[in-house]
mmCIF file with all atom_site columns, C-alpha atoms in Angstrom:
data_model
loop_
_atom_site.group_PDB
_atom_site.id
_atom_site.type_symbol
_atom_site.label_atom_id
_atom_site.label_alt_id
_atom_site.label_comp_id
_atom_site.label_asym_id
_atom_site.label_entity_id
_atom_site.label_seq_id
_atom_site.pdbx_PDB_ins_code
_atom_site.Cartn_x
_atom_site.Cartn_y
_atom_site.Cartn_z
_atom_site.occupancy
_atom_site.B_iso_or_equiv
_atom_site.pdbx_formal_charge
_atom_site.auth_seq_id
_atom_site.auth_comp_id
_atom_site.auth_asym_id
_atom_site.auth_atom_id
_atom_site.pdbx_PDB_model_num
ATOM 1   C CA . MET A 1 1   ? -10.137 8.087  18.547 1.00 63.00 ? 999  MET A CA 1
ATOM 2   C CA . THR A 1 2   ? -10.816 5.625  15.730 1.00 72.00 ? 1000 THR A CA 1
ATOM 3   C CA . THR A 1 3   ? -7.476  4.975  14.052 1.00 81.00 ? 1001 THR A CA 1
ATOM 4   C CA . LEU A 1 4   ? -7.042  2.426  11.296 1.00 91.00 ? 1002 LEU A CA 1
ATOM 5   C CA . GLY A 1 5   ? -3.550  3.419  10.188 1.00 96.00 ? 1003 GLY A CA 1
ATOM 6   C CA . ILE A 1 6   ? -0.403  5.095  11.473 1.00 98.00 ? 1004 ILE A CA 1
ATOM 7   C CA . LEU A 1 7   ? 2.224   6.589  9.194  1.00 98.00 ? 1005 LEU A CA 1
ATOM 8   C CA . PHE A 1 8   ? 5.658   7.369  10.580 1.00 98.00 ? 1006 PHE A CA 1
ATOM 9   C CA . ASP A 1 9   ? 8.533   9.541  9.535  1.00 98.00 ? 1007 ASP A CA 1
ATOM 10  C CA . LEU A 1 10  ? 11.758  7.503  9.606  1.00 98.00 ? 1008 LEU A CA 1
ATOM 11  C CA . ASP A 1 11  ? 14.846  9.431  10.756 1.00 97.00 ? 1009 ASP A CA 1
ATOM 12  C CA . GLY A 1 12  ? 14.308  10.970 14.174 1.00 97.00 ? 1010 GLY A CA 1
ATOM 13  C CA . THR A 1 13  ? 10.964  9.229  14.667 1.00 98.00 ? 1011 THR A CA 1
ATOM 14  C CA . VAL A 1 14  ? 11.321  5.482  14.185 1.00 98.00 ? 1012 VAL A CA 1
ATOM 15  C CA . ALA A 1 15  ? 15.106  5.295  14.017 1.00 98.00 ? 1013 ALA A CA 1
ATOM 16  C CA . ASP A 1 16  ? 17.963  7.208  15.585 1.00 98.00 ? 1014 ASP A CA 1
ATOM 17  C CA . THR A 1 17  ? 20.217  7.586  12.551 1.00 98.00 ? 1015 THR A CA 1
ATOM 18  C CA . ALA A 1 18  ? 22.124  10.597 13.860 1.00 98.00 ? 1016 ALA A CA 1
ATOM 19  C CA . PRO A 1 19  ? 25.234  8.632  14.948 1.00 98.00 ? 1017 PRO A CA 1
ATOM 20  C CA . ASP A 1 20  ? 25.888  7.472  11.386 1.00 98.00 ? 1018 ASP A CA 1
ATOM 21  C CA . MET A 1 21  ? 24.853  10.693 9.666  1.00 98.00 ? 1019 MET A CA 1
ATOM 22  C CA . VAL A 1 22  ? 27.030  12.852 11.902 1.00 98.00 ? 1020 VAL A CA 1
ATOM 23  C CA . ALA A 1 23  ? 29.933  10.411 11.642 1.00 98.00 ? 1021 ALA A CA 1
ATOM 24  C CA . ALA A 1 24  ? 29.709  10.561 7.844  1.00 98.00 ? 1022 ALA A CA 1
ATOM 25  C CA . LEU A 1 25  ? 29.858  14.350 7.963  1.00 98.00 ? 1023 LEU A CA 1
ATOM 26  C CA . ASN A 1 26  ? 32.933  14.302 10.172 1.00 98.00 ? 1024 ASN A CA 1
ATOM 27  C CA . VAL A 1 27  ? 34.697  11.831 7.877  1.00 98.00 ? 1025 VAL A CA 1
ATOM 28  C CA . LEU A 1 28  ? 34.033  14.174 4.967  1.00 98.00 ? 1026 LEU A CA 1
ATOM 29  C CA . LEU A 1 29  ? 35.201  17.206 6.932  1.00 98.00 ? 1027 LEU A CA 1
ATOM 30  C CA . THR A 1 30  ? 38.420  15.431 7.883  1.00 98.00 ? 1028 THR A CA 1
ATOM 31  C CA . ARG A 1 31  ? 39.076  14.579 4.235  1.00 98.00 ? 1029 ARG A CA 1
ATOM 32  C CA . HIS A 1 32  ? 38.831  18.280 3.444  1.00 98.00 ? 1030 HIS A CA 1
ATOM 33  C CA . ASN A 1 33  ? 41.043  19.308 6.376  1.00 98.00 ? 1031 ASN A CA 1
ATOM 34  C CA . ARG A 1 34  ? 38.182  20.972 8.186  1.00 98.00 ? 1032 ARG A CA 1
ATOM 35  C CA . PRO A 1 35  ? 37.402  20.737 11.905 1.00 97.00 ? 1033 PRO A CA 1
ATOM 36  C CA . THR A 1 36  ? 34.836  18.145 12.905 1.00 98.00 ? 1034 THR A CA 1
ATOM 37  C CA . ILE A 1 37  ? 31.430  19.146 14.286 1.00 97.00 ? 1035 ILE A CA 1
ATOM 38  C CA . ASP A 1 38  ? 30.240  18.464 17.828 1.00 97.00 ? 1036 ASP A CA 1
ATOM 39  C CA . TYR A 1 39  ? 27.711  15.621 17.855 1.00 97.00 ? 1037 TYR A CA 1
ATOM 40  C CA . LYS A 1 40  ? 25.062  17.437 19.894 1.00 95.00 ? 1038 LYS A CA 1
ATOM 41  C CA . LEU A 1 41  ? 25.102  20.385 17.504 1.00 94.00 ? 1039 LEU A CA 1
ATOM 42  C CA . ALA A 1 42  ? 25.071  18.248 14.368 1.00 97.00 ? 1040 ALA A CA 1
ATOM 43  C CA . ARG A 1 43  ? 22.241  16.072 15.700 1.00 97.00 ? 1041 ARG A CA 1
ATOM 44  C CA . THR A 1 44  ? 19.817  18.998 15.508 1.00 94.00 ? 1042 THR A CA 1
ATOM 45  C CA . GLN A 1 45  ? 20.334  19.158 11.729 1.00 94.00 ? 1043 GLN A CA 1
ATOM 46  C CA . VAL A 1 46  ? 19.892  15.479 10.890 1.00 95.00 ? 1044 VAL A CA 1
ATOM 47  C CA . SER A 1 47  ? 16.234  15.885 9.884  1.00 91.00 ? 1045 SER A CA 1
ATOM 48  C CA . HIS A 1 48  ? 17.415  18.183 7.093  1.00 92.00 ? 1046 HIS A CA 1
ATOM 49  C CA . GLY A 1 49  ? 19.408  15.339 5.553  1.00 94.00 ? 1047 GLY A CA 1
ATOM 50  C CA . VAL A 1 50  ? 22.459  15.926 3.403  1.00 96.00 ? 1048 VAL A CA 1
ATOM 51  C CA . LYS A 1 51  ? 21.418  19.545 2.873  1.00 96.00 ? 1049 LYS A CA 1
ATOM 52  C CA . GLY A 1 52  ? 21.513  20.192 6.610  1.00 96.00 ? 1050 GLY A CA 1
ATOM 53  C CA . MET A 1 53  ? 24.781  18.341 7.083  1.00 97.00 ? 1051 MET A CA 1
ATOM 54  C CA . LEU A 1 54  ? 26.604  20.236 4.340  1.00 98.00 ? 1052 LEU A CA 1
ATOM 55  C CA . LYS A 1 55  ? 25.210  23.573 5.415  1.00 97.00 ? 1053 LYS A CA 1
ATOM 56  C CA . LEU A 1 56  ? 26.475  22.950 8.931  1.00 97.00 ? 1054 LEU A CA 1
ATOM 57  C CA . GLY A 1 57  ? 29.855  21.538 7.977  1.00 97.00 ? 1055 GLY A CA 1
ATOM 58  C CA . PHE A 1 58  ? 30.706  23.544 4.859  1.00 97.00 ? 1056 PHE A CA 1
ATOM 59  C CA . SER A 1 59  ? 28.304  26.523 4.976  1.00 97.00 ? 1057 SER A CA 1
ATOM 60  C CA . LEU A 1 60  ? 27.048  25.521 1.541  1.00 96.00 ? 1058 LEU A CA 1
ATOM 61  C CA . GLU A 1 61  ? 23.604  25.702 -0.028 1.00 96.00 ? 1059 GLU A CA 1
ATOM 62  C CA . PRO A 1 62  ? 22.566  23.400 -2.906 1.00 97.00 ? 1060 PRO A CA 1
ATOM 63  C CA . GLU A 1 63  ? 23.059  26.242 -5.395 1.00 97.00 ? 1061 GLU A CA 1
ATOM 64  C CA . HIS A 1 64  ? 26.823  26.367 -4.730 1.00 97.00 ? 1062 HIS A CA 1
ATOM 65  C CA . SER A 1 65  ? 29.018  24.832 -7.429 1.00 98.00 ? 1063 SER A CA 1
ATOM 66  C CA . ASP A 1 66  ? 30.814  22.612 -4.889 1.00 97.00 ? 1064 ASP A CA 1
ATOM 67  C CA . TYR A 1 67  ? 27.601  21.218 -3.438 1.00 98.00 ? 1065 TYR A CA 1
ATOM 68  C CA . PRO A 1 68  ? 26.817  18.358 -5.883 1.00 98.00 ? 1066 PRO A CA 1
ATOM 69  C CA . LEU A 1 69  ? 30.197  16.644 -5.509 1.00 98.00 ? 1067 LEU A CA 1
ATOM 70  C CA . LEU A 1 70  ? 30.258  17.073 -1.732 1.00 98.00 ? 1068 LEU A CA 1
ATOM 71  C CA . ALA A 1 71  ? 26.726  15.707 -1.487 1.00 98.00 ? 1069 ALA A CA 1
ATOM 72  C CA . LYS A 1 72  ? 27.696  12.698 -3.597 1.00 98.00 ? 1070 LYS A CA 1
ATOM 73  C CA . ASP A 1 73  ? 30.752  12.037 -1.428 1.00 98.00 ? 1071 ASP A CA 1
ATOM 74  C CA . TYR A 1 74  ? 28.772  12.461 1.790  1.00 98.00 ? 1072 TYR A CA 1
ATOM 75  C CA . LEU A 1 75  ? 26.087  10.005 0.704  1.00 98.00 ? 1073 LEU A CA 1
ATOM 76  C CA . ALA A 1 76  ? 28.722  7.489  -0.397 1.00 98.00 ? 1074 ALA A CA 1
ATOM 77  C CA . ILE A 1 77  ? 30.387  7.648  3.023  1.00 98.00 ? 1075 ILE A CA 1
ATOM 78  C CA . TYR A 1 78  ? 27.034  7.336  4.773  1.00 98.00 ? 1076 TYR A CA 1
ATOM 79  C CA . GLN A 1 79  ? 26.039  4.356  2.636  1.00 98.00 ? 1077 GLN A CA 1
ATOM 80  C CA . GLU A 1 80  ? 29.345  2.603  3.353  1.00 97.00 ? 1078 GLU A CA 1
ATOM 81  C CA . MET A 1 81  ? 28.634  2.816  7.076  1.00 96.00 ? 1079 MET A CA 1
ATOM 82  C CA . ASN A 1 82  ? 25.636  0.542  6.464  1.00 96.00 ? 1080 ASN A CA 1
ATOM 83  C CA . HIS A 1 83  ? 23.697  2.035  9.390  1.00 97.00 ? 1081 HIS A CA 1
ATOM 84  C CA . ALA A 1 84  ? 26.014  0.267  11.844 1.00 97.00 ? 1082 ALA A CA 1
ATOM 85  C CA . ASN A 1 85  ? 25.298  2.686  14.694 1.00 98.00 ? 1083 ASN A CA 1
ATOM 86  C CA . SER A 1 86  ? 21.618  3.398  13.972 1.00 98.00 ? 1084 SER A CA 1
ATOM 87  C CA . ARG A 1 87  ? 19.005  2.060  16.375 1.00 98.00 ? 1085 ARG A CA 1
ATOM 88  C CA . LEU A 1 88  ? 15.261  2.016  16.906 1.00 98.00 ? 1086 LEU A CA 1
ATOM 89  C CA . PHE A 1 89  ? 14.196  4.564  19.473 1.00 98.00 ? 1087 PHE A CA 1
ATOM 90  C CA . PRO A 1 90  ? 13.255  3.082  22.866 1.00 98.00 ? 1088 PRO A CA 1
ATOM 91  C CA . GLY A 1 91  ? 9.812   1.501  22.892 1.00 97.00 ? 1089 GLY A CA 1
ATOM 92  C CA . MET A 1 92  ? 9.391   1.604  19.110 1.00 98.00 ? 1090 MET A CA 1
ATOM 93  C CA . LYS A 1 93  ? 9.463   -2.155 18.553 1.00 98.00 ? 1091 LYS A CA 1
ATOM 94  C CA . SER A 1 94  ? 6.883   -2.656 21.301 1.00 97.00 ? 1092 SER A CA 1
ATOM 95  C CA . LEU A 1 95  ? 4.688   0.065  19.786 1.00 97.00 ? 1093 LEU A CA 1
ATOM 96  C CA . ILE A 1 96  ? 4.867   -1.635 16.396 1.00 98.00 ? 1094 ILE A CA 1
ATOM 97  C CA . THR A 1 97  ? 3.945   -5.007 17.892 1.00 97.00 ? 1095 THR A CA 1
ATOM 98  C CA . LYS A 1 98  ? 1.001   -3.630 19.863 1.00 96.00 ? 1096 LYS A CA 1
ATOM 99  C CA . CYS A 1 99  ? -0.336  -1.779 16.823 1.00 96.00 ? 1097 CYS A CA 1
ATOM 100 C CA . GLN A 1 100 ? -0.151  -4.985 14.816 1.00 96.00 ? 1098 GLN A CA 1
ATOM 101 C CA . GLN A 1 101 ? -2.057  -6.793 17.551 1.00 96.00 ? 1099 GLN A CA 1
ATOM 102 C CA . GLN A 1 102 ? -4.771  -4.140 17.252 1.00 94.00 ? 1100 GLN A CA 1
ATOM 103 C CA . GLN A 1 103 ? -4.774  -4.586 13.456 1.00 95.00 ? 1101 GLN A CA 1
ATOM 104 C CA . ILE A 1 104 ? -3.659  -1.011 12.877 1.00 96.00 ? 1102 ILE A CA 1
ATOM 105 C CA . ALA A 1 105 ? -1.976  -0.692 9.486  1.00 97.00 ? 1103 ALA A CA 1
ATOM 106 C CA . LEU A 1 106 ? 1.539   0.742  9.627  1.00 98.00 ? 1104 LEU A CA 1
ATOM 107 C CA . GLY A 1 107 ? 3.556   2.616  7.034  1.00 98.00 ? 1105 GLY A CA 1
ATOM 108 C CA . ILE A 1 108 ? 6.569   4.883  6.672  1.00 98.00 ? 1106 ILE A CA 1
ATOM 109 C CA . VAL A 1 109 ? 6.674   8.115  4.688  1.00 98.00 ? 1107 VAL A CA 1
ATOM 110 C CA . THR A 1 110 ? 10.168  9.574  4.533  1.00 97.00 ? 1108 THR A CA 1
ATOM 111 C CA . ASN A 1 111 ? 12.107  12.035 2.416  1.00 95.00 ? 1109 ASN A CA 1
ATOM 112 C CA . LYS A 1 112 ? 15.076  9.637  2.629  1.00 96.00 ? 1110 LYS A CA 1
ATOM 113 C CA . PRO A 1 113 ? 15.897  8.010  -0.735 1.00 96.00 ? 1111 PRO A CA 1
ATOM 114 C CA . ARG A 1 114 ? 14.848  4.393  -1.141 1.00 98.00 ? 1112 ARG A CA 1
ATOM 115 C CA . TYR A 1 115 ? 18.371  3.030  -1.647 1.00 98.00 ? 1113 TYR A CA 1
ATOM 116 C CA . LEU A 1 116 ? 19.176  4.205  1.899  1.00 98.00 ? 1114 LEU A CA 1
ATOM 117 C CA . ALA A 1 117 ? 15.811  3.643  3.593  1.00 98.00 ? 1115 ALA A CA 1
ATOM 118 C CA . GLU A 1 118 ? 15.336  -0.008 2.647  1.00 98.00 ? 1116 GLU A CA 1
ATOM 119 C CA . PRO A 1 119 ? 18.733  -1.201 3.976  1.00 98.00 ? 1117 PRO A CA 1
ATOM 120 C CA . LEU A 1 120 ? 18.176  0.792  7.168  1.00 98.00 ? 1118 LEU A CA 1
ATOM 121 C CA . LEU A 1 121 ? 14.910  -1.011 7.883  1.00 98.00 ? 1119 LEU A CA 1
ATOM 122 C CA . ARG A 1 122 ? 16.575  -4.363 7.180  1.00 98.00 ? 1120 ARG A CA 1
ATOM 123 C CA . VAL A 1 123 ? 19.447  -3.599 9.554  1.00 98.00 ? 1121 VAL A CA 1
ATOM 124 C CA . LEU A 1 124 ? 16.929  -2.611 12.234 1.00 98.00 ? 1122 LEU A CA 1
ATOM 125 C CA . GLU A 1 125 ? 14.956  -5.814 11.517 1.00 98.00 ? 1123 GLU A CA 1
ATOM 126 C CA . VAL A 1 126 ? 11.657  -4.005 10.993 1.00 98.00 ? 1124 VAL A CA 1
ATOM 127 C CA . ASP A 1 127 ? 11.472  -4.194 7.200  1.00 97.00 ? 1125 ASP A CA 1
ATOM 128 C CA . GLN A 1 128 ? 8.602   -6.701 7.436  1.00 97.00 ? 1126 GLN A CA 1
ATOM 129 C CA . ASP A 1 129 ? 6.668   -4.681 10.016 1.00 98.00 ? 1127 ASP A CA 1
ATOM 130 C CA . PHE A 1 130 ? 5.458   -1.896 7.734  1.00 98.00 ? 1128 PHE A CA 1
ATOM 131 C CA . SER A 1 131 ? 2.952   -2.447 4.960  1.00 97.00 ? 1129 SER A CA 1
ATOM 132 C CA . CYS A 1 132 ? 4.295   0.429  2.907  1.00 97.00 ? 1130 CYS A CA 1
ATOM 133 C CA . LEU A 1 133 ? 7.459   2.477  2.555  1.00 98.00 ? 1131 LEU A CA 1
ATOM 134 C CA . ASN A 1 134 ? 7.143   5.735  0.629  1.00 98.00 ? 1132 ASN A CA 1
ATOM 135 C CA . CYS A 1 135 ? 10.498  7.403  -0.010 1.00 98.00 ? 1133 CYS A CA 1
ATOM 136 C CA . GLY A 1 136 ? 11.656  10.827 -1.076 1.00 96.00 ? 1134 GLY A CA 1
ATOM 137 C CA . ASP A 1 137 ? 12.677  9.725  -4.558 1.00 97.00 ? 1135 ASP A CA 1
ATOM 138 C CA . ASP A 1 138 ? 9.529   7.728  -5.376 1.00 97.00 ? 1136 ASP A CA 1
ATOM 139 C CA . ILE A 1 139 ? 7.595   10.709 -6.739 1.00 97.00 ? 1137 ILE A CA 1
ATOM 140 C CA . PRO A 1 140 ? 8.454   14.378 -7.394 1.00 97.00 ? 1138 PRO A CA 1
ATOM 141 C CA . GLU A 1 141 ? 6.372   15.593 -4.430 1.00 97.00 ? 1139 GLU A CA 1
ATOM 142 C CA . ARG A 1 142 ? 7.992   15.476 -1.003 1.00 96.00 ? 1140 ARG A CA 1
ATOM 143 C CA . LYS A 1 143 ? 6.844   16.408 2.478  1.00 97.00 ? 1141 LYS A CA 1
ATOM 144 C CA . PRO A 1 144 ? 5.329   18.824 3.429  1.00 97.00 ? 1142 PRO A CA 1
ATOM 145 C CA . ASP A 1 145 ? 3.328   18.100 0.268  1.00 97.00 ? 1143 ASP A CA 1
ATOM 146 C CA . PRO A 1 146 ? 0.614   15.609 1.295  1.00 98.00 ? 1144 PRO A CA 1
ATOM 147 C CA . LYS A 1 147 ? 0.895   13.485 -1.874 1.00 98.00 ? 1145 LYS A CA 1
ATOM 148 C CA . PRO A 1 148 ? 3.317   10.932 -0.364 1.00 98.00 ? 1146 PRO A CA 1
ATOM 149 C CA . LEU A 1 149 ? 0.960   10.487 2.587  1.00 98.00 ? 1147 LEU A CA 1
ATOM 150 C CA . PHE A 1 150 ? -2.038  10.046 0.294  1.00 98.00 ? 1148 PHE A CA 1
ATOM 151 C CA . ASN A 1 151 ? -0.115  7.419  -1.677 1.00 98.00 ? 1149 ASN A CA 1
ATOM 152 C CA . ALA A 1 152 ? 0.674   5.579  1.545  1.00 98.00 ? 1150 ALA A CA 1
ATOM 153 C CA . CYS A 1 153 ? -3.000  5.642  2.520  1.00 97.00 ? 1151 CYS A CA 1
ATOM 154 C CA . ASP A 1 154 ? -3.888  4.152  -0.850 1.00 97.00 ? 1152 ASP A CA 1
ATOM 155 C CA . THR A 1 155 ? -1.418  1.321  -0.256 1.00 97.00 ? 1153 THR A CA 1
ATOM 156 C CA . LEU A 1 156 ? -2.761  0.683  3.243  1.00 96.00 ? 1154 LEU A CA 1
ATOM 157 C CA . GLN A 1 157 ? -6.332  1.002  1.940  1.00 96.00 ? 1155 GLN A CA 1
ATOM 158 C CA . VAL A 1 158 ? -7.136  3.395  4.766  1.00 96.00 ? 1156 VAL A CA 1
ATOM 159 C CA . SER A 1 159 ? -8.646  6.858  4.320  1.00 96.00 ? 1157 SER A CA 1
ATOM 160 C CA . ALA A 1 160 ? -6.468  9.780  5.387  1.00 96.00 ? 1158 ALA A CA 1
ATOM 161 C CA . ASN A 1 161 ? -8.902  10.935 8.061  1.00 95.00 ? 1159 ASN A CA 1
ATOM 162 C CA . MET A 1 162 ? -8.512  7.545  9.742  1.00 95.00 ? 1160 MET A CA 1
ATOM 163 C CA . CYS A 1 163 ? -4.713  7.862  9.846  1.00 97.00 ? 1161 CYS A CA 1
ATOM 164 C CA . ILE A 1 164 ? -2.267  9.534  12.194 1.00 97.00 ? 1162 ILE A CA 1
ATOM 165 C CA . TYR A 1 165 ? 1.080   10.880 11.042 1.00 98.00 ? 1163 TYR A CA 1
ATOM 166 C CA . VAL A 1 166 ? 3.963   10.739 13.523 1.00 98.00 ? 1164 VAL A CA 1
ATOM 167 C CA . GLY A 1 167 ? 7.094   12.826 13.007 1.00 98.00 ? 1165 GLY A CA 1
ATOM 168 C CA . ASP A 1 168 ? 9.772   15.015 14.529 1.00 97.00 ? 1166 ASP A CA 1
ATOM 169 C CA . ALA A 1 169 ? 10.031  17.945 12.098 1.00 96.00 ? 1167 ALA A CA 1
ATOM 170 C CA . LEU A 1 170 ? 7.872   20.863 11.023 1.00 96.00 ? 1168 LEU A CA 1
ATOM 171 C CA . ARG A 1 171 ? 7.527   19.382 7.529  1.00 96.00 ? 1169 ARG A CA 1
ATOM 172 C CA . ASP A 1 172 ? 6.043   16.238 9.089  1.00 98.00 ? 1170 ASP A CA 1
ATOM 173 C CA . ILE A 1 173 ? 3.369   18.137 10.971 1.00 98.00 ? 1171 ILE A CA 1
ATOM 174 C CA . GLU A 1 174 ? 2.602   20.276 7.919  1.00 98.00 ? 1172 GLU A CA 1
ATOM 175 C CA . ALA A 1 175 ? 2.346   17.202 5.696  1.00 98.00 ? 1173 ALA A CA 1
ATOM 176 C CA . GLY A 1 176 ? -0.008  15.475 8.103  1.00 98.00 ? 1174 GLY A CA 1
ATOM 177 C CA . LYS A 1 177 ? -2.227  18.518 8.417  1.00 98.00 ? 1175 LYS A CA 1
ATOM 178 C CA . ASN A 1 178 ? -2.202  19.048 4.653  1.00 98.00 ? 1176 ASN A CA 1
ATOM 179 C CA . ALA A 1 179 ? -3.432  15.465 4.305  1.00 98.00 ? 1177 ALA A CA 1
ATOM 180 C CA . GLY A 1 180 ? -6.207  15.974 6.857  1.00 97.00 ? 1178 GLY A CA 1
ATOM 181 C CA . MET A 1 181 ? -4.612  13.660 9.422  1.00 97.00 ? 1179 MET A CA 1
ATOM 182 C CA . LYS A 1 182 ? -4.135  14.009 13.142 1.00 97.00 ? 1180 LYS A CA 1
ATOM 183 C CA . THR A 1 183 ? -0.463  14.626 13.890 1.00 98.00 ? 1181 THR A CA 1
ATOM 184 C CA . ILE A 1 184 ? 1.882   13.541 16.666 1.00 98.00 ? 1182 ILE A CA 1
ATOM 185 C CA . LEU A 1 185 ? 5.185   15.309 17.327 1.00 98.00 ? 1183 LEU A CA 1
ATOM 186 C CA . VAL A 1 186 ? 7.781   13.217 19.177 1.00 98.00 ? 1184 VAL A CA 1
ATOM 187 C CA . SER A 1 187 ? 10.144  14.806 21.675 1.00 96.00 ? 1185 SER A CA 1
ATOM 188 C CA . TRP A 1 188 ? 13.041  12.462 20.910 1.00 97.00 ? 1186 TRP A CA 1
ATOM 189 C CA . GLY A 1 189 ? 13.563  13.770 17.381 1.00 95.00 ? 1187 GLY A CA 1
ATOM 190 C CA . TYR A 1 190 ? 16.095  16.129 15.874 1.00 96.00 ? 1188 TYR A CA 1
ATOM 191 C CA . PHE A 1 191 ? 14.523  19.551 16.278 1.00 91.00 ? 1189 PHE A CA 1
ATOM 192 C CA . ASP A 1 192 ? 16.483  22.169 18.206 1.00 87.00 ? 1190 ASP A CA 1
ATOM 193 C CA . ALA A 1 193 ? 14.463  23.112 21.284 1.00 82.00 ? 1191 ALA A CA 1
ATOM 194 C CA . LYS A 1 194 ? 16.525  26.300 21.666 1.00 83.00 ? 1192 LYS A CA 1
ATOM 195 C CA . VAL A 1 195 ? 15.670  27.508 18.170 1.00 86.00 ? 1193 VAL A CA 1
ATOM 196 C CA . ASP A 1 196 ? 12.485  25.803 17.001 1.00 91.00 ? 1194 ASP A CA 1
ATOM 197 C CA . ASN A 1 197 ? 9.264   27.107 18.500 1.00 93.00 ? 1195 ASN A CA 1
ATOM 198 C CA . ILE A 1 198 ? 7.452   23.790 18.340 1.00 95.00 ? 1196 ILE A CA 1
ATOM 199 C CA . GLN A 1 199 ? 4.263   25.222 19.853 1.00 93.00 ? 1197 GLN A CA 1
ATOM 200 C CA . ASP A 1 200 ? 3.801   27.161 16.624 1.00 96.00 ? 1198 ASP A CA 1
ATOM 201 C CA . TRP A 1 201 ? 3.837   23.904 14.670 1.00 97.00 ? 1199 TRP A CA 1
ATOM 202 C CA . GLU A 1 202 ? 0.424   23.099 16.172 1.00 97.00 ? 1200 GLU A CA 1
ATOM 203 C CA . ALA A 1 203 ? 0.739   19.335 16.248 1.00 98.00 ? 1201 ALA A CA 1
ATOM 204 C CA . ASP A 1 204 ? -2.370  17.683 17.646 1.00 98.00 ? 1202 ASP A CA 1
ATOM 205 C CA . PHE A 1 205 ? -0.318  15.751 20.193 1.00 98.00 ? 1203 PHE A CA 1
ATOM 206 C CA . PHE A 1 206 ? 3.176   15.953 21.674 1.00 97.00 ? 1204 PHE A CA 1
ATOM 207 C CA . VAL A 1 207 ? 4.657   12.804 23.199 1.00 98.00 ? 1205 VAL A CA 1
ATOM 208 C CA . ASP A 1 208 ? 7.751   11.964 25.217 1.00 97.00 ? 1206 ASP A CA 1
ATOM 209 C CA . ASN A 1 209 ? 7.647   8.195  24.707 1.00 97.00 ? 1207 ASN A CA 1
ATOM 210 C CA . CYS A 1 210 ? 6.009   5.486  22.634 1.00 97.00 ? 1208 CYS A CA 1
ATOM 211 C CA . GLU A 1 211 ? 3.659   4.477  25.431 1.00 96.00 ? 1209 GLU A CA 1
ATOM 212 C CA . GLN A 1 212 ? 1.970   7.862  25.124 1.00 97.00 ? 1210 GLN A CA 1
ATOM 213 C CA . ILE A 1 213 ? 1.209   7.105  21.478 1.00 97.00 ? 1211 ILE A CA 1
ATOM 214 C CA . LEU A 1 214 ? -0.598  3.969  22.612 1.00 92.00 ? 1212 LEU A CA 1
ATOM 215 C CA . SER A 1 215 ? -2.555  6.054  25.116 1.00 93.00 ? 1213 SER A CA 1
ATOM 216 C CA . ILE A 1 216 ? -3.647  8.416  22.343 1.00 94.00 ? 1214 ILE A CA 1
ATOM 217 C CA . LEU A 1 217 ? -4.869  5.461  20.296 1.00 89.00 ? 1215 LEU A CA 1
ATOM 218 C CA . ALA A 1 218 ? -6.881  4.191  23.258 1.00 83.00 ? 1216 ALA A CA 1
ATOM 219 C CA . HIS A 1 219 ? -8.946  7.384  23.563 1.00 77.00 ? 1217 HIS A CA 1
#
């Protein structure tokens, strides 16, 4: 496979941010005298961001009158944590290095807002490793719309059909397919294997570790 660029989702793909996101939810729940949520359960909702966290913890949808203030408070708590417990997934740094050695352009396309994504990459010490970072508040369109991926390709100066998109959620696979890219679904992400029928997502590849991504690139 001729690959000139790889675009990655961020949370659940490059970085394990669940410890901080779940901790922020439980701080907010405690402030409102509500029971905290089990980590394993909450982890499956991290890919849905603040919407998923508040739905799980407070049974609220964005249309509810209490949602905006709770969302603001949640994000403030999460930001204060400064990604202290977030980590790169195993093998990710090595994958990045080997792609750079092969002169494969790397970028991130995430629905996470820029004011949270940029500090996260700095804390993880990979902020200089990606040639582009496209965030959820950069343009109106968000994944699964392909526009953010097309914008990333423009920045990398690589055509979409020469790129792979790597993610852990249905919206990632849909976005990649909508952009005409090959897609890779990672097993270490935040989907719920008991609920999500990932076979129906029809990713081109499914991997259990970063080494398998390198193997895909080699064929």
